[in-house]
Amino acid sequence: MIVFLLKRLANAALVMVAVALLAFLIFRFLGDPVELMLNEQASQAQRDALRIRLGLDRGVVWQFLTFLGNAVQGDFGISYRNQQDVFQLIGERMPATLELVLVATVLSLVIGMPLGVYTAIRRNAPVAQALQFVSVVGVSLPSFAVGILLILAFSVTLGWLPGFGRGQVVQLGWWSTGFLTPSGRSALVLPSITLSLFQITLVMRLVRAEMLEVLRTDFIRFARARGLRDRTVHFRHALQNCLMPVITITGLQIGNLIAFALVTETVFQWPGMGFLFIQAVTHVDIPVMAAYLLVVSFIFVSLNTVVDLLYAVVDPRLRSDVVRGGAGGG
Amino acid sequence: MTAPAAGPVLEVRDLEVAFDTRHGRLRAIDGVSFAIHPGEILGVVGESGAGKSLTGAAVIGLLEPPGRIVGGEIRLAGRRIDDLPPAQMRALRGREIGAIFQDPLTSLNPLLRIGDQIVETIRTHLPMSDREARAKALELLVAVGIPAAETRIDHYPHQFSGGMRQRVVIALALCAGPKLIIADEPTTALDVSIQAQITGLLKRLCREHRTAVMLVTHDMGVIAETADRVAVMYAGRVVEIGPVDEVIHRPRHPYSVGLMASIPSVRHRAASLRQIDGSMPRLDSMPTGCAFHPRCPRCLPRCTSERPALEPAGIARAACFVAAEAPAHA
């Protein structure tokens, strides 16, 4: 288990270094930040001073190592645009994105899994077929369209829910949460539905496909031959054996959700990291872009590692501390 | 030996199983009749596709759609069971009829401890507390010859060898004290050295509990060692049925003759094994008359148009015009 863990961590570290290199290369290829930051009347002395302050006068390798060293300590430099510490900037926006993604993930599992089981067990029932059809729409509808339609229906026409912003937030240390106030919670509804719609259909279709696969296996047939009740066969035996791919996809999709949140955040003016990134792109604010890239990759890689470890929790065959016994024939 | 005082445990009469397809109805089992008495082991042999396993599946009510029973009846201890509603049939499975499947490696749920799988089966059928059921599970594991059962009960299926897993499967089939066991190729997936142990175990346990067994296999060696009577199936029909010694040493039906001649013998080394030319007809192109006539070395003119019924031939019964006139020998 320890060896497995160390291996996974080494892999993760390697991936992060590679991503850092990419993030660093953005600096090299997106033009001279000094030109972008100062206006055309700036003197050569002012340019040089800024160049030295940003560390742009040193060699490439030195710059990368410094970048890496600083990044590990959470220092991503200062924003070109508003001269603020980038890490702090992202830190302020991260809770908004993570809360949105968390709610969307929970929604997708809580709604998607039962629907998947239902459509697999009753695959010829009209309701199941209708769900299958609707899910195709869910998969193919772009999230900005869904967002705009939801705003139109529930904020503009019916006026039930807020269509932009995060409502009132409560500060818990450095974390700002919208869960604790009524306006914060109601502000979460539409964006999280928008973000999770694709996930719900994805989870549903995944669970359905896996269930159909598992229901054909010998051990399910044997469970039926043992006279177990349908409920036991479906939920205890079949669903549990579908969970591996669901965990994988959900884990990986959390990364995607954070990335896709960019669109949803823009539609709902949600003050998260994605919204920050879009602003950074418009202003060629490279440190913010690089830091965003690193932070999102870090979350991605961490999730992947956690997913690998979770496998061992669900599947006893992957637990190396369970000694392989039963040597010799029967 | 075939007529004890009590009636038969299983009585199958004129069973017909068919698949309704777009190209019409395909009759996979066509008028099969046999009976099994308490403590008796009936071997069912035939090549792949003869309908052996399908007959077993029909008896435990686990035919895969679109396959269904379209004629005849199945009686368990005198009570008709082929027309029971699904819920009652479910309660019967595992309680009155146990099942053993071909591949012990895939018959058990990989995510549950074997003890839990036995306990869940016991508690589905018998009014026992968790502790009582566990004690009974332990007893069963000892009875089927699992060494160190007290610790093995908490192990997962992957920690057992194939032969050990088949012992666990046998324990599962026996756990509610069924009257009948359907064993579908129980030794086919095992090493030859393990096969004899498993058939020996099955035979001993069924003798002790007076459980009737329908042993489906294509392995004549297993039949010769284990069964009391044997039914030879060909193209969805029983072509010969009788005491095992009689059918093996004095087969009447030309198909049985061919089947017995194709068994390799260790004692008599043959230059080459005899085989039956041709292959079994497809369901959608059944020949008229006797289904075996295109491959039969002793085909008569009437065999191509008339279908022979199962008639007494010696102390066995065979469905063959030739066998009824003069006994054949291997």
XYZ file of C-alpha atoms in Angstrom:
660
model
C 0.000 0.000 0.000
C 2.832 2.373 0.954
C 4.724 1.557 -2.255
C 1.556 2.053 -4.294
C 0.971 5.399 -2.591
C 4.554 6.561 -3.162
C 4.384 5.537 -6.817
C 1.176 7.466 -7.322
C 2.641 10.532 -5.598
C 5.820 10.397 -7.712
C 3.683 10.201 -10.849
C 1.641 13.142 -9.692
C 4.752 15.228 -8.985
C 6.129 14.469 -12.431
C 2.933 15.560 -14.116
C 2.938 18.786 -12.107
C 6.500 19.625 -13.187
C 5.496 19.100 -16.807
C 2.478 21.360 -16.387
C 4.645 23.970 -14.683
C 6.933 23.920 -17.691
C 3.965 24.553 -19.969
C 2.695 27.344 -17.738
C 6.153 28.839 -17.747
C 6.370 28.660 -21.525
C 3.303 30.856 -21.754
C 5.508 33.636 -20.415
C 8.022 33.067 -23.161
C 5.612 32.921 -26.051
C 2.905 35.426 -25.289
C 5.005 38.464 -26.048
C 6.922 40.779 -23.761
C 4.895 41.494 -20.647
C 6.810 44.722 -20.076
C 5.512 46.053 -23.382
C 2.009 45.047 -22.372
C 2.137 46.562 -18.921
C 3.661 49.964 -19.584
C 2.330 52.525 -21.937
C 4.244 53.641 -24.960
C 5.630 56.775 -23.328
C 7.501 54.852 -20.612
C 11.228 55.494 -20.549
C 13.885 52.823 -21.044
C 14.851 53.198 -17.363
C 11.293 52.494 -16.278
C 11.188 49.456 -18.588
C 14.456 48.098 -17.195
C 13.346 48.660 -13.616
C 10.156 46.673 -14.202
C 12.088 44.002 -16.106
C 14.374 43.544 -13.078
C 11.457 43.649 -10.630
C 9.715 40.848 -12.583
C 12.992 38.883 -12.855
C 12.858 38.913 -16.646
C 16.521 39.903 -17.035
C 17.898 36.498 -15.960
C 18.497 33.251 -17.966
C 15.629 30.961 -18.997
C 16.568 28.033 -16.785
C 17.020 30.302 -13.798
C 13.619 31.832 -14.492
C 11.954 28.393 -14.705
C 13.553 27.170 -11.496
C 12.582 30.346 -9.690
C 9.079 30.032 -11.090
C 8.907 26.419 -9.916
C 10.372 27.200 -6.502
C 7.998 30.094 -5.986
C 5.010 28.129 -7.249
C 5.661 25.349 -4.751
C 5.548 27.967 -2.004
C 2.339 29.388 -3.392
C 4.010 32.431 -4.896
C 2.821 32.926 -8.452
C 4.087 36.465 -8.778
C 1.996 39.583 -9.100
C -0.818 40.238 -11.487
C 0.269 42.402 -14.411
C -3.092 44.097 -14.389
C -3.836 45.127 -10.829
C -0.429 44.480 -9.240
C -1.987 42.141 -6.652
C -0.487 38.895 -5.396
C -1.800 36.235 -7.802
C -2.074 33.471 -5.221
C -4.190 35.682 -3.022
C -6.300 36.671 -6.011
C -6.986 33.046 -6.888
C -7.440 32.093 -3.242
C -10.227 34.670 -2.944
C -12.023 33.271 -5.964
C -11.482 29.565 -5.351
C -14.210 28.974 -2.716
C -16.867 30.278 -5.109
C -15.828 27.845 -7.839
C -15.341 24.894 -5.515
C -18.722 25.342 -3.842
C -20.390 25.502 -7.228
C -18.560 22.393 -8.424
C -19.302 20.529 -5.195
C -23.037 21.169 -5.456
C -23.017 20.240 -9.151
C -21.190 16.968 -8.429
C -23.535 15.998 -5.614
C -26.516 16.788 -7.846
C -25.142 14.690 -10.681
C -24.626 11.647 -8.431
C -27.832 11.951 -6.438
C -29.948 12.355 -9.565
C -27.852 10.500 -12.134
C -27.266 7.193 -10.310
C -30.906 6.308 -9.489
C -31.944 7.295 -13.000
C -29.197 5.091 -14.421
C -30.272 2.123 -12.304
C -33.914 2.675 -13.218
C -33.295 2.937 -16.953
C -31.152 -0.204 -16.834
C -33.627 -2.342 -14.891
C -36.711 -1.185 -16.777
C -35.044 -0.621 -20.062
C -38.184 -1.294 -22.068
C -40.515 0.877 -19.990
C -41.708 4.050 -21.763
C -40.431 6.294 -18.945
C -36.946 4.786 -19.219
C -36.908 5.245 -22.955
C -38.081 8.842 -22.614
C -35.263 9.469 -20.108
C -32.779 7.968 -22.535
C -34.014 10.346 -25.208
C -33.997 13.399 -22.948
C -30.487 12.543 -21.824
C -29.258 12.867 -25.394
C -30.567 16.415 -25.331
C -28.829 16.977 -21.997
C -25.520 15.762 -23.366
C -25.682 17.838 -26.491
C -27.072 21.124 -25.157
C -24.233 23.606 -24.513
C -24.162 24.873 -20.938
C -24.280 28.563 -21.829
C -27.561 27.946 -23.647
C -28.962 26.067 -20.651
C -27.807 28.860 -18.351
C -29.388 31.570 -20.420
C -32.662 29.646 -20.749
C -32.764 29.046 -16.977
C -32.117 32.729 -16.273
C -34.839 33.660 -18.715
C -37.338 31.288 -17.138
C -36.621 31.480 -13.417
C -35.094 34.918 -12.911
C -36.524 37.141 -15.597
C -39.993 35.666 -16.161
C -40.854 34.027 -12.838
C -38.462 36.009 -10.654
C -37.983 33.064 -8.266
C -34.220 32.822 -8.215
C -31.340 35.227 -8.698
C -29.718 35.089 -12.123
C -26.303 36.494 -11.291
C -23.721 36.815 -8.514
C -23.221 34.783 -5.392
C -25.613 36.433 -2.982
C -24.440 37.138 0.538
C -21.378 35.221 1.644
C -20.053 34.439 5.109
C -16.328 34.506 5.780
C -14.954 31.416 7.562
C -11.270 32.194 7.914
C -10.028 32.653 4.351
C -12.930 30.633 2.929
C -16.014 32.556 1.859
C -19.136 30.398 1.813
C -22.540 30.920 0.283
C -24.051 27.923 2.057
C -24.914 29.782 5.238
C -27.188 32.509 3.953
C -30.559 32.145 2.193
C -29.472 34.441 -0.615
C -26.219 32.514 -1.011
C -28.077 29.238 -1.267
C -30.668 30.495 -3.728
C -27.904 32.012 -5.863
C -26.325 28.544 -6.108
C -29.416 26.875 -7.568
C -29.386 27.970 -11.204
C -25.607 27.891 -11.815
C -25.240 24.447 -10.229
C -28.123 23.037 -12.261
C -26.570 24.510 -15.398
C -23.195 23.037 -14.559
C -24.541 19.630 -13.495
C -27.003 19.006 -16.324
C -24.329 17.490 -18.520
C -22.957 15.514 -15.569
C -26.360 14.140 -14.600
C -26.885 12.748 -18.077
C -23.312 11.492 -18.189
C -23.623 9.664 -14.855
C -27.035 8.301 -15.811
C -25.824 6.924 -19.120
C -22.671 5.551 -17.549
C -24.524 3.810 -14.716
C -27.066 2.442 -17.193
C -24.384 1.033 -19.495
C -22.444 -0.459 -16.581
C -25.578 -1.919 -15.018
C -26.574 -3.603 -18.276
C -23.076 -5.047 -18.452
C -23.040 -6.251 -14.843
C -26.583 -7.646 -14.982
C -25.358 -10.072 -17.641
C -22.542 -11.456 -15.496
C -22.497 -14.920 -13.986
C -22.504 -13.752 -10.409
C -25.726 -11.805 -10.947
C -27.276 -14.888 -12.547
C -26.026 -16.917 -9.624
C -27.413 -14.348 -7.168
C -30.813 -14.791 -8.860
C -30.394 -18.566 -8.759
C -29.848 -18.224 -5.000
C -33.298 -16.653 -4.847
C -32.182 -13.234 -3.627
C -34.738 -10.439 -3.867
C -34.571 -8.163 -6.903
C -33.749 -5.169 -4.725
C -30.755 -6.989 -3.219
C -29.584 -8.172 -6.619
C -29.858 -4.720 -8.187
C -28.508 -2.502 -5.452
C -26.256 -4.699 -3.312
C -24.754 -6.816 -6.069
C -25.094 -4.995 -9.368
C -24.803 -1.303 -8.472
C -21.802 -1.853 -6.225
C -19.983 -3.495 -9.094
C -20.728 -0.457 -11.276
C -19.159 1.987 -8.864
C -15.558 1.773 -10.095
C -16.137 3.521 -13.409
C -18.573 5.929 -11.744
C -15.905 6.927 -9.226
C -13.342 7.312 -11.984
C -15.535 9.420 -14.191
C -16.890 11.522 -11.339
C -13.381 12.144 -10.040
C -12.064 13.108 -13.423
C -15.163 15.127 -14.212
C -14.679 17.279 -11.112
C -11.592 18.543 -12.881
C -13.646 19.108 -16.014
C -16.348 20.812 -13.985
C -13.820 23.277 -12.614
C -12.703 23.963 -16.150
C -16.264 24.115 -17.545
C -17.306 26.318 -14.645
C -15.590 29.014 -16.676
C -18.565 29.185 -19.045
C -21.192 28.898 -16.342
C -19.422 31.495 -14.206
C -19.334 33.893 -17.118
C -23.040 33.428 -17.833
C -23.996 33.923 -14.180
C -21.333 36.540 -13.350
C -20.210 34.078 -10.678
C -17.120 35.473 -8.918
C -15.032 32.287 -9.251
C -11.674 31.307 -10.690
C -13.036 30.780 -14.195
C -14.440 34.279 -14.304
C -11.072 35.562 -13.085
C -9.343 33.593 -15.834
C -11.583 35.035 -18.543
C -10.752 38.523 -17.290
C -7.059 37.623 -17.253
C -7.239 36.418 -20.841
C -8.833 39.667 -21.989
C -6.024 41.629 -20.387
C -3.179 39.198 -21.245
C -2.521 38.919 -17.509
C -0.026 36.065 -17.871
C 0.792 35.348 -14.182
C -2.902 34.892 -13.449
C -3.316 32.620 -16.481
C -0.247 30.568 -15.534
C -1.342 30.302 -11.924
C -4.853 29.277 -12.963
C -3.378 26.594 -15.201
C -1.237 25.304 -12.335
C -3.975 25.394 -9.732
C -6.480 23.614 -11.986
C -3.894 20.988 -12.968
C -3.011 20.510 -9.337
C -6.658 19.843 -8.518
C -6.861 17.487 -11.506
C -3.796 15.517 -10.483
C -4.846 15.367 -6.831
C -8.271 14.062 -7.838
C -6.713 11.404 -10.016
C -4.563 10.248 -7.147
C -7.516 10.215 -4.755
C -9.538 8.217 -7.311
C -6.789 5.608 -7.499
C -6.761 5.320 -3.734
C -10.563 5.083 -3.590
C -10.460 2.070 -5.923
C -8.729 0.163 -3.182
C -11.521 1.070 -0.775
C -14.261 -0.233 -3.100
C -12.479 -3.246 -4.537
C -10.845 -5.681 -2.112
C -8.850 -7.213 -4.991
C -6.745 -4.054 -5.188
C -5.955 -3.970 -1.487
C -2.477 -5.373 -1.134
C -2.816 -5.698 2.622
C -5.441 -8.378 2.023
C -3.067 -11.312 1.778
C -3.508 -13.544 -1.235
C -4.439 -16.858 0.357
C -5.941 -20.087 -0.855
C -2.826 -21.549 -2.372
C -3.185 -25.083 -3.634
C -6.108 -26.647 -5.391
C -9.539 -27.331 -4.042
C -33.440 -48.118 -8.092
C -35.478 -45.649 -10.075
C -38.741 -46.082 -8.233
C -38.501 -45.332 -4.509
C -41.642 -45.182 -2.406
C -41.930 -41.378 -2.544
C -42.759 -39.656 -5.824
C -40.111 -37.963 -7.920
C -38.601 -34.678 -6.724
C -38.575 -33.270 -10.219
C -40.877 -34.257 -12.995
C -40.542 -32.657 -16.404
C -43.226 -33.569 -18.918
C -43.215 -32.661 -22.623
C -41.291 -29.481 -21.920
C -41.038 -27.086 -24.844
C -38.865 -23.975 -24.783
C -38.908 -21.588 -27.719
C -37.449 -18.299 -28.798
C -39.795 -15.998 -30.655
C -37.728 -14.162 -33.226
C -38.521 -11.996 -36.209
C -38.096 -15.065 -38.393
C -40.626 -17.040 -36.448
C -40.547 -19.318 -33.459
C -37.417 -21.387 -32.867
C -38.043 -24.462 -30.735
C -34.886 -25.108 -28.707
C -36.394 -27.738 -26.385
C -38.971 -29.953 -27.992
C -40.932 -32.353 -25.840
C -38.426 -33.262 -23.135
C -39.615 -35.538 -20.331
C -37.738 -37.011 -17.402
C -38.002 -37.445 -13.649
C -35.490 -37.369 -10.804
C -36.104 -39.114 -7.489
C -34.828 -38.166 -4.015
C -31.112 -38.829 -3.657
C -30.769 -39.637 -7.337
C -28.274 -38.037 -9.710
C -29.457 -37.731 -13.287
C -26.726 -36.927 -15.764
C -27.752 -34.939 -18.821
C -25.282 -35.167 -21.697
C -25.083 -33.982 -25.264
C -23.002 -31.692 -27.374
C -23.143 -27.896 -27.135
C -26.513 -26.543 -28.171
C -28.399 -29.770 -27.497
C -30.524 -27.938 -24.930
C -29.035 -29.354 -21.726
C -28.358 -26.053 -19.995
C -31.560 -24.565 -21.338
C -33.542 -27.383 -19.707
C -31.798 -26.583 -16.414
C -32.533 -22.869 -16.802
C -36.201 -23.645 -17.509
C -36.459 -25.697 -14.311
C -35.082 -22.905 -12.085
C -37.117 -20.304 -13.975
C -34.130 -18.347 -15.228
C -34.634 -18.528 -18.985
C -33.216 -15.432 -20.634
C -35.821 -13.591 -22.706
C -36.911 -14.019 -25.422
C -36.627 -17.696 -24.451
C -39.733 -19.015 -22.688
C -41.625 -22.156 -21.869
C -44.322 -22.692 -24.487
C -45.532 -26.144 -23.581
C -45.438 -29.018 -21.125
C -45.090 -28.798 -17.358
C -42.513 -28.923 -14.588
C -43.440 -30.355 -11.201
C -41.378 -30.060 -8.038
C -42.415 -32.668 -5.467
C -45.749 -32.922 -7.218
C -46.397 -29.161 -7.283
C -46.488 -27.466 -10.645
C -43.865 -24.698 -10.783
C -43.538 -23.649 -14.427
C -46.544 -21.318 -14.206
C -45.737 -19.707 -10.841
C -45.653 -15.901 -10.657
C -42.081 -14.494 -10.585
C -42.115 -13.618 -6.871
C -43.093 -17.160 -5.830
C -40.586 -18.669 -8.225
C -37.937 -16.391 -6.744
C -38.698 -17.645 -3.236
C -38.386 -21.215 -4.533
C -34.942 -20.655 -6.020
C -32.241 -21.226 -3.468
C -34.844 -22.596 -1.009
C -36.158 -25.663 -2.879
C -33.872 -25.688 -5.912
C -30.187 -24.927 -5.604
C -27.966 -24.151 -8.557
C -24.302 -24.627 -9.342
C -22.880 -22.950 -12.397
C -20.003 -23.742 -14.658
C -17.401 -21.170 -13.755
C -16.662 -20.793 -10.041
C -14.336 -17.887 -10.837
C -17.262 -15.750 -11.977
C -20.137 -17.154 -9.910
C -19.322 -15.203 -6.758
C -19.657 -11.460 -6.276
C -16.035 -10.260 -6.137
C -16.829 -7.382 -3.771
C -18.446 -9.345 -0.935
C -16.862 -11.702 1.576
C -17.918 -15.298 0.970
C -19.396 -15.508 4.470
C -21.623 -12.511 3.756
C -22.837 -14.090 0.528
C -23.761 -17.297 2.340
C -25.388 -15.436 5.232
C -27.437 -13.291 2.858
C -28.700 -16.402 1.049
C -29.573 -18.189 4.285
C -31.368 -15.172 5.688
C -33.327 -14.681 2.473
C -34.853 -18.118 2.862
C -34.737 -19.104 6.512
C -35.922 -17.212 9.606
C -32.523 -16.887 11.260
C -30.661 -14.132 13.034
C -27.384 -12.883 11.649
C -25.452 -14.872 14.253
C -27.306 -18.121 13.644
C -26.896 -17.728 9.906
C -23.184 -17.144 10.311
C -22.831 -20.233 12.471
C -24.669 -22.225 9.818
C -22.463 -20.737 7.095
C -19.385 -21.853 9.021
C -20.858 -25.345 9.378
C -21.473 -25.475 5.624
C -17.947 -24.360 4.784
C -16.581 -27.118 6.987
C -18.957 -29.607 5.343
C -17.752 -28.724 1.846
C -14.145 -29.111 2.976
C -12.797 -25.575 3.250
C -9.743 -25.770 5.532
C -9.514 -23.202 8.344
C -13.109 -22.212 7.684
C -13.245 -19.877 10.741
C -10.816 -17.477 9.077
C -11.692 -18.234 5.470
C -15.309 -17.205 6.035
C -14.163 -13.561 6.066
C -12.120 -13.804 2.902
C -13.054 -12.491 -0.513
C -13.597 -14.773 -3.531
C -10.315 -13.768 -5.189
C -8.442 -15.220 -2.230
C -9.638 -18.730 -3.122
C -8.499 -21.116 -5.838
C -10.958 -22.319 -8.500
C -11.659 -25.608 -6.761
C -12.145 -23.891 -3.396
C -14.510 -21.395 -4.974
C -16.583 -24.212 -6.441
C -16.806 -25.655 -2.924
C -18.108 -22.281 -1.742
C -20.623 -22.315 -4.618
C -21.765 -25.787 -3.525
C -22.153 -24.499 0.040
C -24.284 -21.650 -1.349
C -26.417 -24.077 -3.361
C -26.995 -26.267 -0.303
C -27.402 -23.580 2.343
C -31.200 -23.575 2.575
C -31.486 -27.363 2.270
C -32.983 -27.637 -1.231
C -34.686 -30.790 -2.547
C -33.079 -30.458 -5.938
C -29.799 -29.143 -7.289
C -29.256 -28.147 -10.878
C -25.521 -28.456 -11.523
C -24.671 -26.959 -14.896
C -21.220 -28.130 -15.993
C -19.923 -27.867 -12.407
C -16.468 -29.228 -13.198
C -15.850 -28.056 -16.753
C -13.829 -25.006 -15.711
C -11.696 -26.904 -13.206
C -8.392 -28.747 -13.435
C -8.798 -32.459 -14.064
C -7.238 -33.261 -10.691
C -9.817 -31.088 -8.932
C -12.788 -32.372 -10.937
C -12.922 -35.731 -9.168
C -12.823 -34.044 -5.749
C -15.722 -31.777 -6.628
C -17.897 -34.502 -8.161
C -17.070 -36.742 -5.189
C -18.105 -33.992 -2.782
C -21.314 -33.300 -4.667
C -22.180 -36.985 -4.723
C -21.480 -37.472 -1.014
C -23.455 -34.410 0.116
C -26.450 -35.297 -2.030
C -26.495 -38.854 -0.738
C -26.376 -37.561 2.842
C -29.200 -35.058 2.369
C -31.157 -37.158 -0.138
C -30.981 -34.223 -2.524
C -31.823 -34.952 -6.135
C -29.334 -33.661 -8.695
C -29.661 -32.786 -12.337
C -26.055 -32.901 -13.502
C -25.635 -31.195 -16.856
C -22.325 -31.893 -18.535
C -20.729 -32.902 -21.789
C -18.097 -34.918 -19.939
C -18.991 -38.623 -20.082
C -16.268 -39.355 -17.538
C -18.045 -37.227 -14.913
C -21.356 -38.922 -15.760
C -19.845 -42.401 -15.468
C -18.409 -41.616 -12.024
C -21.284 -39.670 -10.574
C -24.678 -40.276 -12.125
C -27.215 -43.005 -11.409
C -29.102 -42.506 -14.629
C -28.250 -40.589 -17.739
C -30.289 -38.739 -20.349
C -28.688 -38.165 -23.751
C -29.947 -35.032 -25.479
C -29.725 -34.182 -29.141
C -31.208 -31.147 -30.892
C -33.576 -30.268 -28.061
C -34.873 -33.799 -27.439
C -34.000 -36.682 -25.146
C -32.861 -39.439 -27.501
C -31.974 -42.000 -24.859
C -32.441 -42.298 -21.121
C -31.576 -45.105 -18.760
C -29.299 -46.450 -16.013
C -25.790 -45.118 -16.441
C -24.067 -48.509 -16.901
C -26.577 -49.573 -19.494
C -26.304 -46.403 -21.581
C -22.518 -46.301 -21.413
C -21.890 -49.971 -22.149
C -24.916 -50.824 -24.295
C -26.057 -47.593 -25.938
C -29.084 -48.094 -28.214
C -29.476 -44.826 -30.061
C -26.894 -44.381 -32.851
C -26.106 -40.928 -31.462
C -25.346 -42.384 -28.010
C -23.270 -45.035 -29.717
C -21.230 -42.344 -31.422
C -20.967 -40.310 -28.222
C -19.677 -43.285 -26.204
C -17.239 -44.260 -28.951
C -15.731 -40.779 -28.846
C -14.706 -41.096 -25.186
C -10.942 -41.586 -24.994
C -9.978 -44.542 -22.846
C -6.737 -44.720 -20.920
C -6.693 -48.507 -20.944
C -7.345 -49.112 -24.623
C -5.082 -46.893 -26.653
C -6.709 -46.127 -29.947
C -4.819 -44.817 -32.955
C -7.403 -42.118 -33.377
C -10.621 -41.239 -31.588
C -13.843 -41.942 -33.353
C -16.021 -38.989 -34.049
C -19.526 -38.371 -35.282
C -19.370 -36.760 -38.722
C -21.209 -33.521 -39.337
C -22.626 -31.192 -36.730
C -25.887 -30.652 -34.916
C -28.589 -28.969 -37.035
C -29.302 -25.301 -36.467
C -32.596 -24.421 -34.794
C -33.899 -22.736 -37.924
C -33.120 -25.666 -40.199
C -34.277 -28.728 -38.273
C -34.450 -31.798 -40.517
C -37.768 -33.585 -40.875
C -38.282 -36.872 -39.089
C -35.515 -37.840 -36.685
C -33.247 -34.813 -36.167
C -30.196 -37.077 -36.197
C -30.926 -38.804 -39.522
C -28.552 -36.720 -41.717
C -25.617 -37.857 -39.551
C -26.872 -41.331 -38.737
C -24.872 -44.295 -40.058
C -27.927 -46.578 -39.804
C -30.592 -44.284 -41.219
C -33.753 -46.016 -42.531
C -36.131 -44.543 -45.139
C -38.816 -43.841 -42.513
C -36.294 -41.897 -40.348
C -36.394 -38.988 -42.806
C -40.125 -38.470 -42.489
C -41.336 -39.889 -39.150
C -40.137 -38.777 -35.745
C -39.414 -41.700 -33.383
C -40.845 -41.531 -29.845
C -38.957 -42.529 -26.704
C -39.676 -46.305 -26.506
C -38.307 -48.998 -24.208
C -35.097 -50.488 -25.554
C -33.634 -53.060 -23.218
C -33.860 -51.587 -19.698
C -33.343 -48.090 -21.087
C -35.537 -46.040 -23.402
C -34.441 -44.742 -26.782
C -36.043 -42.618 -29.482
C -34.942 -44.611 -32.520
C -36.630 -46.961 -34.995
C -33.434 -48.935 -35.493
C -32.744 -49.382 -31.785
C -36.264 -50.664 -31.225
C -35.621 -53.491 -33.693
C -32.061 -54.603 -33.004
C -29.711 -53.456 -30.245
C -26.634 -51.634 -31.424
C -23.228 -51.797 -29.834
C -20.335 -49.451 -29.564
